PDB file with SEQRES, HELIX, SHEET and CRYST1 records, atoms N, CA, C and O in Angstrom:
SEQRES   1 A   74  MET GLU SER ARG THR ARG SER LEU LEU LYS ALA ILE SER          
SEQRES   2 A   74  TRP ARG ILE THR ALA THR LEU THR THR MET ILE ILE ALA          
SEQRES   3 A   74  TYR MET ILE THR ASP LYS LEU ASP THR ALA ILE ALA ILE          
SEQRES   4 A   74  GLY SER ILE GLU PHE VAL LEU LYS PHE ALA ILE TYR TYR          
SEQRES   5 A   74  LEU HIS GLU ARG ALA TRP LEU LYS VAL THR LEU GLY ARG          
SEQRES   6 A   74  PRO GLN ALA ALA GLN VAL SER LYS THR                          
HELIX    1 AA1 ARG A    4  THR A   30  1                                  27    
HELIX    2 AA2 LEU A   33  TRP A   58  1                                  26    
CRYST1    1.000    1.000    1.000  90.00  90.00  90.00 P 1           1          
ATOM      1  N   MET A   1      -2.799  12.087  14.702  1.00  0.00           N  
ATOM      2  CA  MET A   1      -3.878  11.402  14.012  1.00  0.00           C  
ATOM      3  C   MET A   1      -3.689  11.574  12.509  1.00  0.00           C  
ATOM      4  O   MET A   1      -3.362  12.664  12.040  1.00  0.00           O  
ATOM      5  N   GLU A   2      -3.893  10.519  11.770  1.00  0.00           N  
ATOM      6  CA  GLU A   2      -3.727  10.574  10.326  1.00  0.00           C  
ATOM      7  C   GLU A   2      -4.990  11.081   9.643  1.00  0.00           C  
ATOM      8  O   GLU A   2      -6.106  10.858  10.112  1.00  0.00           O  
ATOM      9  N   SER A   3      -4.789  11.762   8.534  1.00  0.00           N  
ATOM     10  CA  SER A   3      -5.931  12.246   7.762  1.00  0.00           C  
ATOM     11  C   SER A   3      -6.522  11.089   6.952  1.00  0.00           C  
ATOM     12  O   SER A   3      -5.870  10.068   6.733  1.00  0.00           O  
ATOM     13  N   ARG A   4      -7.739  11.270   6.523  1.00  0.00           N  
ATOM     14  CA  ARG A   4      -8.389  10.263   5.671  1.00  0.00           C  
ATOM     15  C   ARG A   4      -7.626  10.108   4.356  1.00  0.00           C  
ATOM     16  O   ARG A   4      -7.517   9.002   3.827  1.00  0.00           O  
ATOM     17  N   THR A   5      -7.102  11.208   3.831  1.00  0.00           N  
ATOM     18  CA  THR A   5      -6.339  11.159   2.574  1.00  0.00           C  
ATOM     19  C   THR A   5      -5.090  10.306   2.729  1.00  0.00           C  
ATOM     20  O   THR A   5      -4.778   9.491   1.861  1.00  0.00           O  
ATOM     21  N   ARG A   6      -4.373  10.492   3.840  1.00  0.00           N  
ATOM     22  CA  ARG A   6      -3.164   9.689   4.065  1.00  0.00           C  
ATOM     23  C   ARG A   6      -3.506   8.213   4.202  1.00  0.00           C  
ATOM     24  O   ARG A   6      -2.814   7.361   3.643  1.00  0.00           O  
ATOM     25  N   SER A   7      -4.565   7.902   4.940  1.00  0.00           N  
ATOM     26  CA  SER A   7      -4.995   6.503   5.066  1.00  0.00           C  
ATOM     27  C   SER A   7      -5.370   5.935   3.703  1.00  0.00           C  
ATOM     28  O   SER A   7      -5.056   4.782   3.407  1.00  0.00           O  
ATOM     29  N   LEU A   8      -6.026   6.719   2.883  1.00  0.00           N  
ATOM     30  CA  LEU A   8      -6.418   6.282   1.546  1.00  0.00           C  
ATOM     31  C   LEU A   8      -5.189   6.028   0.674  1.00  0.00           C  
ATOM     32  O   LEU A   8      -5.124   5.008  -0.012  1.00  0.00           O  
ATOM     33  N   LEU A   9      -4.221   6.933   0.691  1.00  0.00           N  
ATOM     34  CA  LEU A   9      -3.006   6.753  -0.103  1.00  0.00           C  
ATOM     35  C   LEU A   9      -2.198   5.544   0.359  1.00  0.00           C  
ATOM     36  O   LEU A   9      -1.638   4.824  -0.467  1.00  0.00           O  
ATOM     37  N   LYS A  10      -2.131   5.314   1.661  1.00  0.00           N  
ATOM     38  CA  LYS A  10      -1.447   4.127   2.182  1.00  0.00           C  
ATOM     39  C   LYS A  10      -2.145   2.860   1.714  1.00  0.00           C  
ATOM     40  O   LYS A  10      -1.491   1.888   1.337  1.00  0.00           O  
ATOM     41  N   ALA A  11      -3.467   2.871   1.738  1.00  0.00           N  
ATOM     42  CA  ALA A  11      -4.232   1.708   1.305  1.00  0.00           C  
ATOM     43  C   ALA A  11      -3.989   1.424  -0.174  1.00  0.00           C  
ATOM     44  O   ALA A  11      -3.828   0.268  -0.564  1.00  0.00           O  
ATOM     45  N   ILE A  12      -3.962   2.464  -0.993  1.00  0.00           N  
ATOM     46  CA  ILE A  12      -3.736   2.283  -2.432  1.00  0.00           C  
ATOM     47  C   ILE A  12      -2.345   1.715  -2.705  1.00  0.00           C  
ATOM     48  O   ILE A  12      -2.205   0.758  -3.466  1.00  0.00           O  
ATOM     49  N   SER A  13      -1.318   2.298  -2.088  1.00  0.00           N  
ATOM     50  CA  SER A  13       0.043   1.825  -2.351  1.00  0.00           C  
ATOM     51  C   SER A  13       0.244   0.386  -1.884  1.00  0.00           C  
ATOM     52  O   SER A  13       0.909  -0.403  -2.555  1.00  0.00           O  
ATOM     53  N   TRP A  14      -0.329   0.052  -0.741  1.00  0.00           N  
ATOM     54  CA  TRP A  14      -0.206  -1.316  -0.255  1.00  0.00           C  
ATOM     55  C   TRP A  14      -0.965  -2.286  -1.151  1.00  0.00           C  
ATOM     56  O   TRP A  14      -0.461  -3.368  -1.452  1.00  0.00           O  
ATOM     57  N   ARG A  15      -2.160  -1.918  -1.577  1.00  0.00           N  
ATOM     58  CA  ARG A  15      -2.962  -2.812  -2.405  1.00  0.00           C  
ATOM     59  C   ARG A  15      -2.286  -3.083  -3.741  1.00  0.00           C  
ATOM     60  O   ARG A  15      -2.351  -4.205  -4.243  1.00  0.00           O  
ATOM     61  N   ILE A  16      -1.648  -2.095  -4.320  1.00  0.00           N  
ATOM     62  CA  ILE A  16      -0.951  -2.312  -5.586  1.00  0.00           C  
ATOM     63  C   ILE A  16       0.161  -3.346  -5.395  1.00  0.00           C  
ATOM     64  O   ILE A  16       0.289  -4.282  -6.184  1.00  0.00           O  
ATOM     65  N   THR A  17       0.952  -3.170  -4.354  1.00  0.00           N  
ATOM     66  CA  THR A  17       2.037  -4.115  -4.059  1.00  0.00           C  
ATOM     67  C   THR A  17       1.504  -5.516  -3.805  1.00  0.00           C  
ATOM     68  O   THR A  17       1.993  -6.485  -4.387  1.00  0.00           O  
ATOM     69  N   ALA A  18       0.515  -5.626  -2.948  1.00  0.00           N  
ATOM     70  CA  ALA A  18      -0.028  -6.939  -2.578  1.00  0.00           C  
ATOM     71  C   ALA A  18      -0.747  -7.596  -3.753  1.00  0.00           C  
ATOM     72  O   ALA A  18      -0.659  -8.812  -3.922  1.00  0.00           O  
ATOM     73  N   THR A  19      -1.456  -6.813  -4.566  1.00  0.00           N  
ATOM     74  CA  THR A  19      -2.183  -7.378  -5.699  1.00  0.00           C  
ATOM     75  C   THR A  19      -1.225  -7.895  -6.761  1.00  0.00           C  
ATOM     76  O   THR A  19      -1.461  -8.954  -7.342  1.00  0.00           O  
ATOM     77  N   LEU A  20      -0.162  -7.175  -7.019  1.00  0.00           N  
ATOM     78  CA  LEU A  20       0.829  -7.671  -7.976  1.00  0.00           C  
ATOM     79  C   LEU A  20       1.425  -8.990  -7.500  1.00  0.00           C  
ATOM     80  O   LEU A  20       1.650  -9.900  -8.298  1.00  0.00           O  
ATOM     81  N   THR A  21       1.677  -9.090  -6.213  1.00  0.00           N  
ATOM     82  CA  THR A  21       2.181 -10.351  -5.653  1.00  0.00           C  
ATOM     83  C   THR A  21       1.177 -11.476  -5.856  1.00  0.00           C  
ATOM     84  O   THR A  21       1.551 -12.576  -6.265  1.00  0.00           O  
ATOM     85  N   THR A  22      -0.091 -11.209  -5.574  1.00  0.00           N  
ATOM     86  CA  THR A  22      -1.144 -12.212  -5.763  1.00  0.00           C  
ATOM     87  C   THR A  22      -1.251 -12.632  -7.222  1.00  0.00           C  
ATOM     88  O   THR A  22      -1.403 -13.817  -7.520  1.00  0.00           O  
ATOM     89  N   MET A  23      -1.173 -11.665  -8.131  1.00  0.00           N  
ATOM     90  CA  MET A  23      -1.280 -11.977  -9.557  1.00  0.00           C  
ATOM     91  C   MET A  23      -0.107 -12.839 -10.034  1.00  0.00           C  
ATOM     92  O   MET A  23      -0.289 -13.752 -10.840  1.00  0.00           O  
ATOM     93  N   ILE A  24       1.081 -12.546  -9.537  1.00  0.00           N  
ATOM     94  CA  ILE A  24       2.250 -13.351  -9.900  1.00  0.00           C  
ATOM     95  C   ILE A  24       2.088 -14.785  -9.410  1.00  0.00           C  
ATOM     96  O   ILE A  24       2.364 -15.732 -10.146  1.00  0.00           O  
ATOM     97  N   ILE A  25       1.644 -14.941  -8.174  1.00  0.00           N  
ATOM     98  CA  ILE A  25       1.421 -16.280  -7.619  1.00  0.00           C  
ATOM     99  C   ILE A  25       0.334 -17.007  -8.398  1.00  0.00           C  
ATOM    100  O   ILE A  25       0.493 -18.180  -8.735  1.00  0.00           O  
ATOM    101  N   ALA A  26      -0.773 -16.318  -8.687  1.00  0.00           N  
ATOM    102  CA  ALA A  26      -1.874 -16.934  -9.446  1.00  0.00           C  
ATOM    103  C   ALA A  26      -1.407 -17.359 -10.831  1.00  0.00           C  
ATOM    104  O   ALA A  26      -1.786 -18.426 -11.314  1.00  0.00           O  
ATOM    105  N   TYR A  27      -0.588 -16.534 -11.472  1.00  0.00           N  
ATOM    106  CA  TYR A  27      -0.068 -16.892 -12.795  1.00  0.00           C  
ATOM    107  C   TYR A  27       0.865 -18.100 -12.713  1.00  0.00           C  
ATOM    108  O   TYR A  27       0.818 -18.990 -13.561  1.00  0.00           O  
ATOM    109  N   MET A  28       1.714 -18.121 -11.682  1.00  0.00           N  
ATOM    110  CA  MET A  28       2.633 -19.255 -11.518  1.00  0.00           C  
ATOM    111  C   MET A  28       1.871 -20.565 -11.313  1.00  0.00           C  
ATOM    112  O   MET A  28       2.310 -21.615 -11.782  1.00  0.00           O  
ATOM    113  N   ILE A  29       0.742 -20.511 -10.620  1.00  0.00           N  
ATOM    114  CA  ILE A  29      -0.042 -21.713 -10.348  1.00  0.00           C  
ATOM    115  C   ILE A  29      -0.885 -22.126 -11.547  1.00  0.00           C  
ATOM    116  O   ILE A  29      -0.945 -23.307 -11.890  1.00  0.00           O  
ATOM    117  N   THR A  30      -1.540 -21.147 -12.190  1.00  0.00           N  
ATOM    118  CA  THR A  30      -2.485 -21.473 -13.270  1.00  0.00           C  
ATOM    119  C   THR A  30      -1.875 -21.404 -14.657  1.00  0.00           C  
ATOM    120  O   THR A  30      -2.381 -22.032 -15.587  1.00  0.00           O  
ATOM    121  N   ASP A  31      -0.788 -20.647 -14.811  1.00  0.00           N  
ATOM    122  CA  ASP A  31      -0.164 -20.408 -16.109  1.00  0.00           C  
ATOM    123  C   ASP A  31      -1.144 -19.726 -17.085  1.00  0.00           C  
ATOM    124  O   ASP A  31      -1.024 -19.864 -18.303  1.00  0.00           O  
ATOM    125  N   LYS A  32      -2.108 -18.993 -16.519  1.00  0.00           N  
ATOM    126  CA  LYS A  32      -3.098 -18.282 -17.325  1.00  0.00           C  
ATOM    127  C   LYS A  32      -3.139 -16.827 -16.882  1.00  0.00           C  
ATOM    128  O   LYS A  32      -3.497 -16.518 -15.746  1.00  0.00           O  
ATOM    129  N   LEU A  33      -2.766 -15.940 -17.797  1.00  0.00           N  
ATOM    130  CA  LEU A  33      -2.713 -14.521 -17.462  1.00  0.00           C  
ATOM    131  C   LEU A  33      -4.094 -13.959 -17.162  1.00  0.00           C  
ATOM    132  O   LEU A  33      -4.244 -13.162 -16.237  1.00  0.00           O  
ATOM    133  N   ASP A  34      -5.112 -14.362 -17.931  1.00  0.00           N  
ATOM    134  CA  ASP A  34      -6.464 -13.823 -17.697  1.00  0.00           C  
ATOM    135  C   ASP A  34      -7.002 -14.230 -16.330  1.00  0.00           C  
ATOM    136  O   ASP A  34      -7.679 -13.437 -15.675  1.00  0.00           O  
ATOM    137  N   THR A  35      -6.718 -15.432 -15.897  1.00  0.00           N  
ATOM    138  CA  THR A  35      -7.137 -15.891 -14.572  1.00  0.00           C  
ATOM    139  C   THR A  35      -6.405 -15.117 -13.480  1.00  0.00           C  
ATOM    140  O   THR A  35      -7.006 -14.724 -12.481  1.00  0.00           O  
ATOM    141  N   ALA A  36      -5.112 -14.901 -13.673  1.00  0.00           N  
ATOM    142  CA  ALA A  36      -4.318 -14.152 -12.693  1.00  0.00           C  
ATOM    143  C   ALA A  36      -4.832 -12.720 -12.565  1.00  0.00           C  
ATOM    144  O   ALA A  36      -4.908 -12.184 -11.459  1.00  0.00           O  
ATOM    145  N   ILE A  37      -5.182 -12.104 -13.684  1.00  0.00           N  
ATOM    146  CA  ILE A  37      -5.708 -10.741 -13.660  1.00  0.00           C  
ATOM    147  C   ILE A  37      -7.077 -10.700 -12.977  1.00  0.00           C  
ATOM    148  O   ILE A  37      -7.358  -9.781 -12.208  1.00  0.00           O  
ATOM    149  N   ALA A  38      -7.919 -11.682 -13.253  1.00  0.00           N  
ATOM    150  CA  ALA A  38      -9.247 -11.739 -12.625  1.00  0.00           C  
ATOM    151  C   ALA A  38      -9.120 -11.894 -11.108  1.00  0.00           C  
ATOM    152  O   ALA A  38      -9.792 -11.191 -10.354  1.00  0.00           O  
ATOM    153  N   ILE A  39      -8.276 -12.795 -10.668  1.00  0.00           N  
ATOM    154  CA  ILE A  39      -8.060 -13.006  -9.236  1.00  0.00           C  
ATOM    155  C   ILE A  39      -7.512 -11.728  -8.599  1.00  0.00           C  
ATOM    156  O   ILE A  39      -7.988 -11.301  -7.547  1.00  0.00           O  
ATOM    157  N   GLY A  40      -6.518 -11.124  -9.237  1.00  0.00           N  
ATOM    158  CA  GLY A  40      -5.930  -9.900  -8.709  1.00  0.00           C  
ATOM    159  C   GLY A  40      -6.930  -8.754  -8.631  1.00  0.00           C  
ATOM    160  O   GLY A  40      -6.915  -7.978  -7.675  1.00  0.00           O  
ATOM    161  N   SER A  41      -7.794  -8.644  -9.629  1.00  0.00           N  
ATOM    162  CA  SER A  41      -8.788  -7.562  -9.644  1.00  0.00           C  
ATOM    163  C   SER A  41      -9.793  -7.696  -8.500  1.00  0.00           C  
ATOM    164  O   SER A  41     -10.097  -6.724  -7.808  1.00  0.00           O  
ATOM    165  N   ILE A  42     -10.297  -8.897  -8.314  1.00  0.00           N  
ATOM    166  CA  ILE A  42     -11.249  -9.140  -7.227  1.00  0.00           C  
ATOM    167  C   ILE A  42     -10.580  -8.890  -5.881  1.00  0.00           C  
ATOM    168  O   ILE A  42     -11.153  -8.251  -4.999  1.00  0.00           O  
ATOM    169  N   GLU A  43      -9.369  -9.399  -5.736  1.00  0.00           N  
ATOM    170  CA  GLU A  43      -8.627  -9.248  -4.490  1.00  0.00           C  
ATOM    171  C   GLU A  43      -8.352  -7.776  -4.197  1.00  0.00           C  
ATOM    172  O   GLU A  43      -8.449  -7.350  -3.047  1.00  0.00           O  
ATOM    173  N   PHE A  44      -8.013  -6.998  -5.219  1.00  0.00           N  
ATOM    174  CA  PHE A  44      -7.711  -5.576  -5.035  1.00  0.00           C  
ATOM    175  C   PHE A  44      -8.899  -4.823  -4.444  1.00  0.00           C  
ATOM    176  O   PHE A  44      -8.756  -4.108  -3.452  1.00  0.00           O  
ATOM    177  N   VAL A  45     -10.056  -4.983  -5.046  1.00  0.00           N  
ATOM    178  CA  VAL A  45     -11.239  -4.239  -4.610  1.00  0.00           C  
ATOM    179  C   VAL A  45     -11.653  -4.629  -3.192  1.00  0.00           C  
ATOM    180  O   VAL A  45     -11.881  -3.761  -2.350  1.00  0.00           O  
ATOM    181  N   LEU A  46     -11.749  -5.922  -2.929  1.00  0.00           N  
ATOM    182  CA  LEU A  46     -12.193  -6.372  -1.614  1.00  0.00           C  
ATOM    183  C   LEU A  46     -11.210  -6.008  -0.511  1.00  0.00           C  
ATOM    184  O   LEU A  46     -11.609  -5.468   0.521  1.00  0.00           O  
ATOM    185  N   LYS A  47      -9.961  -6.290  -0.713  1.00  0.00           N  
ATOM    186  CA  LYS A  47      -8.977  -6.039   0.340  1.00  0.00           C  
ATOM    187  C   LYS A  47      -8.675  -4.557   0.508  1.00  0.00           C  
ATOM    188  O   LYS A  47      -8.287  -4.130   1.595  1.00  0.00           O  
ATOM    189  N   PHE A  48      -8.842  -3.774  -0.537  1.00  0.00           N  
ATOM    190  CA  PHE A  48      -8.681  -2.326  -0.419  1.00  0.00           C  
ATOM    191  C   PHE A  48      -9.691  -1.769   0.578  1.00  0.00           C  
ATOM    192  O   PHE A  48      -9.339  -1.024   1.492  1.00  0.00           O  
ATOM    193  N   ALA A  49     -10.933  -2.140   0.386  1.00  0.00           N  
ATOM    194  CA  ALA A  49     -11.999  -1.652   1.276  1.00  0.00           C  
ATOM    195  C   ALA A  49     -11.785  -2.145   2.703  1.00  0.00           C  
ATOM    196  O   ALA A  49     -11.943  -1.378   3.653  1.00  0.00           O  
ATOM    197  N   ILE A  50     -11.434  -3.402   2.860  1.00  0.00           N  
ATOM    198  CA  ILE A  50     -11.209  -3.966   4.189  1.00  0.00           C  
ATOM    199  C   ILE A  50     -10.032  -3.275   4.887  1.00  0.00           C  
ATOM    200  O   ILE A  50     -10.117  -2.964   6.075  1.00  0.00           O  
ATOM    201  N   TYR A  51      -8.953  -3.036   4.171  1.00  0.00           N  
ATOM    202  CA  TYR A  51      -7.780  -2.377   4.763  1.00  0.00           C  
ATOM    203  C   TYR A  51      -8.119  -0.967   5.213  1.00  0.00           C  
ATOM    204  O   TYR A  51      -7.759  -0.570   6.321  1.00  0.00           O  
ATOM    205  N   TYR A  52      -8.798  -0.211   4.379  1.00  0.00           N  
ATOM    206  CA  TYR A  52      -9.141   1.168   4.724  1.00  0.00           C  
ATOM    207  C   TYR A  52     -10.001   1.207   5.985  1.00  0.00           C  
ATOM    208  O   TYR A  52      -9.743   2.004   6.887  1.00  0.00           O  
ATOM    209  N   LEU A  53     -11.014   0.355   6.052  1.00  0.00           N  
ATOM    210  CA  LEU A  53     -11.878   0.312   7.236  1.00  0.00           C  
ATOM    211  C   LEU A  53     -11.088  -0.103   8.476  1.00  0.00           C  
ATOM    212  O   LEU A  53     -11.297   0.440   9.561  1.00  0.00           O  
ATOM    213  N   HIS A  54     -10.191  -1.054   8.315  1.00  0.00           N  
ATOM    214  CA  HIS A  54      -9.348  -1.514   9.415  1.00  0.00           C  
ATOM    215  C   HIS A  54      -8.461  -0.377   9.918  1.00  0.00           C  
ATOM    216  O   HIS A  54      -8.338  -0.165  11.124  1.00  0.00           O  
ATOM    217  N   GLU A  55      -7.851   0.341   9.000  1.00  0.00           N  
ATOM    218  CA  GLU A  55      -6.983   1.462   9.354  1.00  0.00           C  
ATOM    219  C   GLU A  55      -7.767   2.540  10.118  1.00  0.00           C  
ATOM    220  O   GLU A  55      -7.284   3.059  11.124  1.00  0.00           O  
ATOM    221  N   ARG A  56      -8.937   2.866   9.655  1.00  0.00           N  
ATOM    222  CA  ARG A  56      -9.754   3.898  10.306  1.00  0.00           C  
ATOM    223  C   ARG A  56     -10.245   3.410  11.678  1.00  0.00           C  
ATOM    224  O   ARG A  56     -10.321   4.200  12.619  1.00  0.00           O  
ATOM    225  N   ALA A  57     -10.572   2.140  11.800  1.00  0.00           N  
ATOM    226  CA  ALA A  57     -11.020   1.599  13.082  1.00  0.00           C  
ATOM    227  C   ALA A  57      -9.907   1.676  14.117  1.00  0.00           C  
ATOM    228  O   ALA A  57     -10.167   1.992  15.279  1.00  0.00           O  
ATOM    229  N   TRP A  58      -8.674   1.395  13.716  1.00  0.00           N  
ATOM    230  CA  TRP A  58      -7.558   1.439  14.654  1.00  0.00           C  
ATOM    231  C   TRP A  58      -7.271   2.847  15.156  1.00  0.00           C  
ATOM    232  O   TRP A  58      -6.659   3.009  16.212  1.00  0.00           O  
ATOM    233  N   LEU A  59      -7.694   3.854  14.431  1.00  0.00           N  
ATOM    234  CA  LEU A  59      -7.510   5.218  14.926  1.00  0.00           C  
ATOM    235  C   LEU A  59      -8.352   5.480  16.171  1.00  0.00           C  
ATOM    236  O   LEU A  59      -8.060   6.402  16.932  1.00  0.00           O  
ATOM    237  N   LYS A  60      -9.384   4.686  16.382  1.00  0.00           N  
ATOM    238  CA  LYS A  60     -10.261   4.837  17.542  1.00  0.00           C  
ATOM    239  C   LYS A  60      -9.745   4.059  18.756  1.00  0.00           C  
ATOM    240  O   LYS A  60     -10.220   4.267  19.872  1.00  0.00           O  
ATOM    241  N   VAL A  61      -8.781   3.168  18.542  1.00  0.00           N  
ATOM    242  CA  VAL A  61      -8.236   2.345  19.625  1.00  0.00           C  
ATOM    243  C   VAL A  61      -7.120   3.118  20.310  1.00  0.00           C  
ATOM    244  O   VAL A  61      -6.177   3.576  19.664  1.00  0.00           O  
ATOM    245  N   THR A  62      -7.237   3.257  21.618  1.00  0.00           N  
ATOM    246  CA  THR A  62      -6.218   4.005  22.372  1.00  0.00           C  
ATOM    247  C   THR A  62      -5.130   3.106  22.960  1.00  0.00           C  
ATOM    248  O   THR A  62      -4.107   3.608  23.426  1.00  0.00           O  
ATOM    249  N   LEU A  63      -5.331   1.816  22.947  1.00  0.00           N  
ATOM    250  CA  LEU A  63      -4.368   0.863  23.500  1.00  0.00           C  
ATOM    251  C   LEU A  63      -2.990   1.054  22.870  1.00  0.00           C  
ATOM    252  O   LEU A  63      -2.838   0.976  21.651  1.00  0.00           O  
ATOM    253  N   GLY A  64      -1.987   1.304  23.714  1.00  0.00           N  
ATOM    254  CA  GLY A  64      -0.623   1.440  23.250  1.00  0.00           C  
ATOM    255  C   GLY A  64      -0.268   2.817  22.705  1.00  0.00           C  
ATOM    256  O   GLY A  64       0.879   3.055  22.327  1.00  0.00           O  
ATOM    257  N   ARG A  65      -1.223   3.708  22.661  1.00  0.00           N  
ATOM    258  CA  ARG A  65      -0.972   5.056  22.164  1.00  0.00           C  
ATOM    259  C   ARG A  65      -0.518   5.934  23.323  1.00  0.00           C  
ATOM    260  O   ARG A  65      -1.099   5.864  24.406  1.00  0.00           O  
ATOM    261  N   PRO A  66       0.514   6.766  23.119  1.00  0.00           N  
ATOM    262  CA  PRO A  66       0.964   7.649  24.206  1.00  0.00           C  
ATOM    263  C   PRO A  66      -0.145   8.603  24.622  1.00  0.00           C  
ATOM    264  O   PRO A  66      -0.900   9.100  23.786  1.00  0.00           O  
ATOM    265  N   GLN A  67      -0.233   8.851  25.924  1.00  0.00           N  
ATOM    266  CA  GLN A  67      -1.223   9.775  26.448  1.00  0.00           C  
ATOM    267  C   GLN A  67      -0.730  11.206  26.270  1.00  0.00           C  
ATOM    268  O   GLN A  67       0.449  11.490  26.480  1.00  0.00           O  
ATOM    269  N   ALA A  68      -1.618  12.094  25.890  1.00  0.00           N  
ATOM    270  CA  ALA A  68      -1.271  13.511  25.774  1.00  0.00           C  
ATOM    271  C   ALA A  68      -1.127  14.089  27.180  1.00  0.00           C  
ATOM    272  O   ALA A  68      -1.908  13.767  28.075  1.00  0.00           O  
ATOM    273  N   ALA A  69      -0.130  14.936  27.363  1.00  0.00           N  
ATOM    274  CA  ALA A  69       0.083  15.568  28.673  1.00  0.00           C  
ATOM    275  C   ALA A  69      -1.055  16.543  28.946  1.00  0.00           C  
ATOM    276  O   ALA A  69      -1.471  17.303  28.071  1.00  0.00           O  
ATOM    277  N   GLN A  70      -1.542  16.502  30.168  1.00  0.00           N  
ATOM    278  CA  GLN A  70      -2.607  17.428  30.552  1.00  0.00           C  
ATOM    279  C   GLN A  70      -2.002  18.739  31.012  1.00  0.00           C  
ATOM    280  O   GLN A  70      -0.991  18.763  31.713  1.00  0.00           O  
ATOM    281  N   VAL A  71      -2.629  19.815  30.613  1.00  0.00           N  
ATOM    282  CA  VAL A  71      -2.166  21.144  31.008  1.00  0.00           C  
ATOM    283  C   VAL A  71      -3.042  21.601  32.175  1.00  0.00           C  
ATOM    284  O   VAL A  71      -4.269  21.620  32.077  1.00  0.00           O  
ATOM    285  N   SER A  72      -2.386  21.972  33.285  1.00  0.00           N  
ATOM    286  CA  SER A  72      -3.157  22.446  34.438  1.00  0.00           C  
ATOM    287  C   SER A  72      -3.452  23.929  34.277  1.00  0.00           C  
ATOM    288  O   SER A  72      -2.632  24.687  33.759  1.00  0.00           O  
ATOM    289  N   LYS A  73      -4.615  24.326  34.721  1.00  0.00           N  
ATOM    290  CA  LYS A  73      -5.018  25.727  34.632  1.00  0.00           C  
ATOM    291  C   LYS A  73      -4.949  26.353  36.026  1.00  0.00           C  
ATOM    292  O   LYS A  73      -5.955  26.436  36.730  1.00  0.00           O  
ATOM    293  N   THR A  74      -3.759  26.786  36.409  1.00  0.00           N  
ATOM    294  CA  THR A  74      -3.579  27.406  37.723  1.00  0.00           C  
ATOM    295  C   THR A  74      -3.117  28.821  37.611  1.00  0.00           C  
ATOM    296  O   THR A  74      -2.917  29.487  38.627  1.00  0.00           O  
TER     297      THR A  74                                                      
END                                                                             
C-alpha cells in the first residue's frame, strides 16, 4: 500500500509534466503567453485534486490485486 506522501509526490510530478504540455499547446493555439499560463494554472489545480482523489480511491479497489497468503494457526 502506498503512503499518502508518495501519492502526493506522484500527483505533483505528473501535474507539472501534464500542465507544461497543456501550456505549450495553449500557447501554440493562442500565441498568447498570458492565456497559456492562465489555462495551465487552472488545469493544474483542478486536475491535481482530481488525480490525488482518484489515486486514493483506487487503493480501496481490490480487483486485480494479488491476495495475501493466509497463515494457518495450527
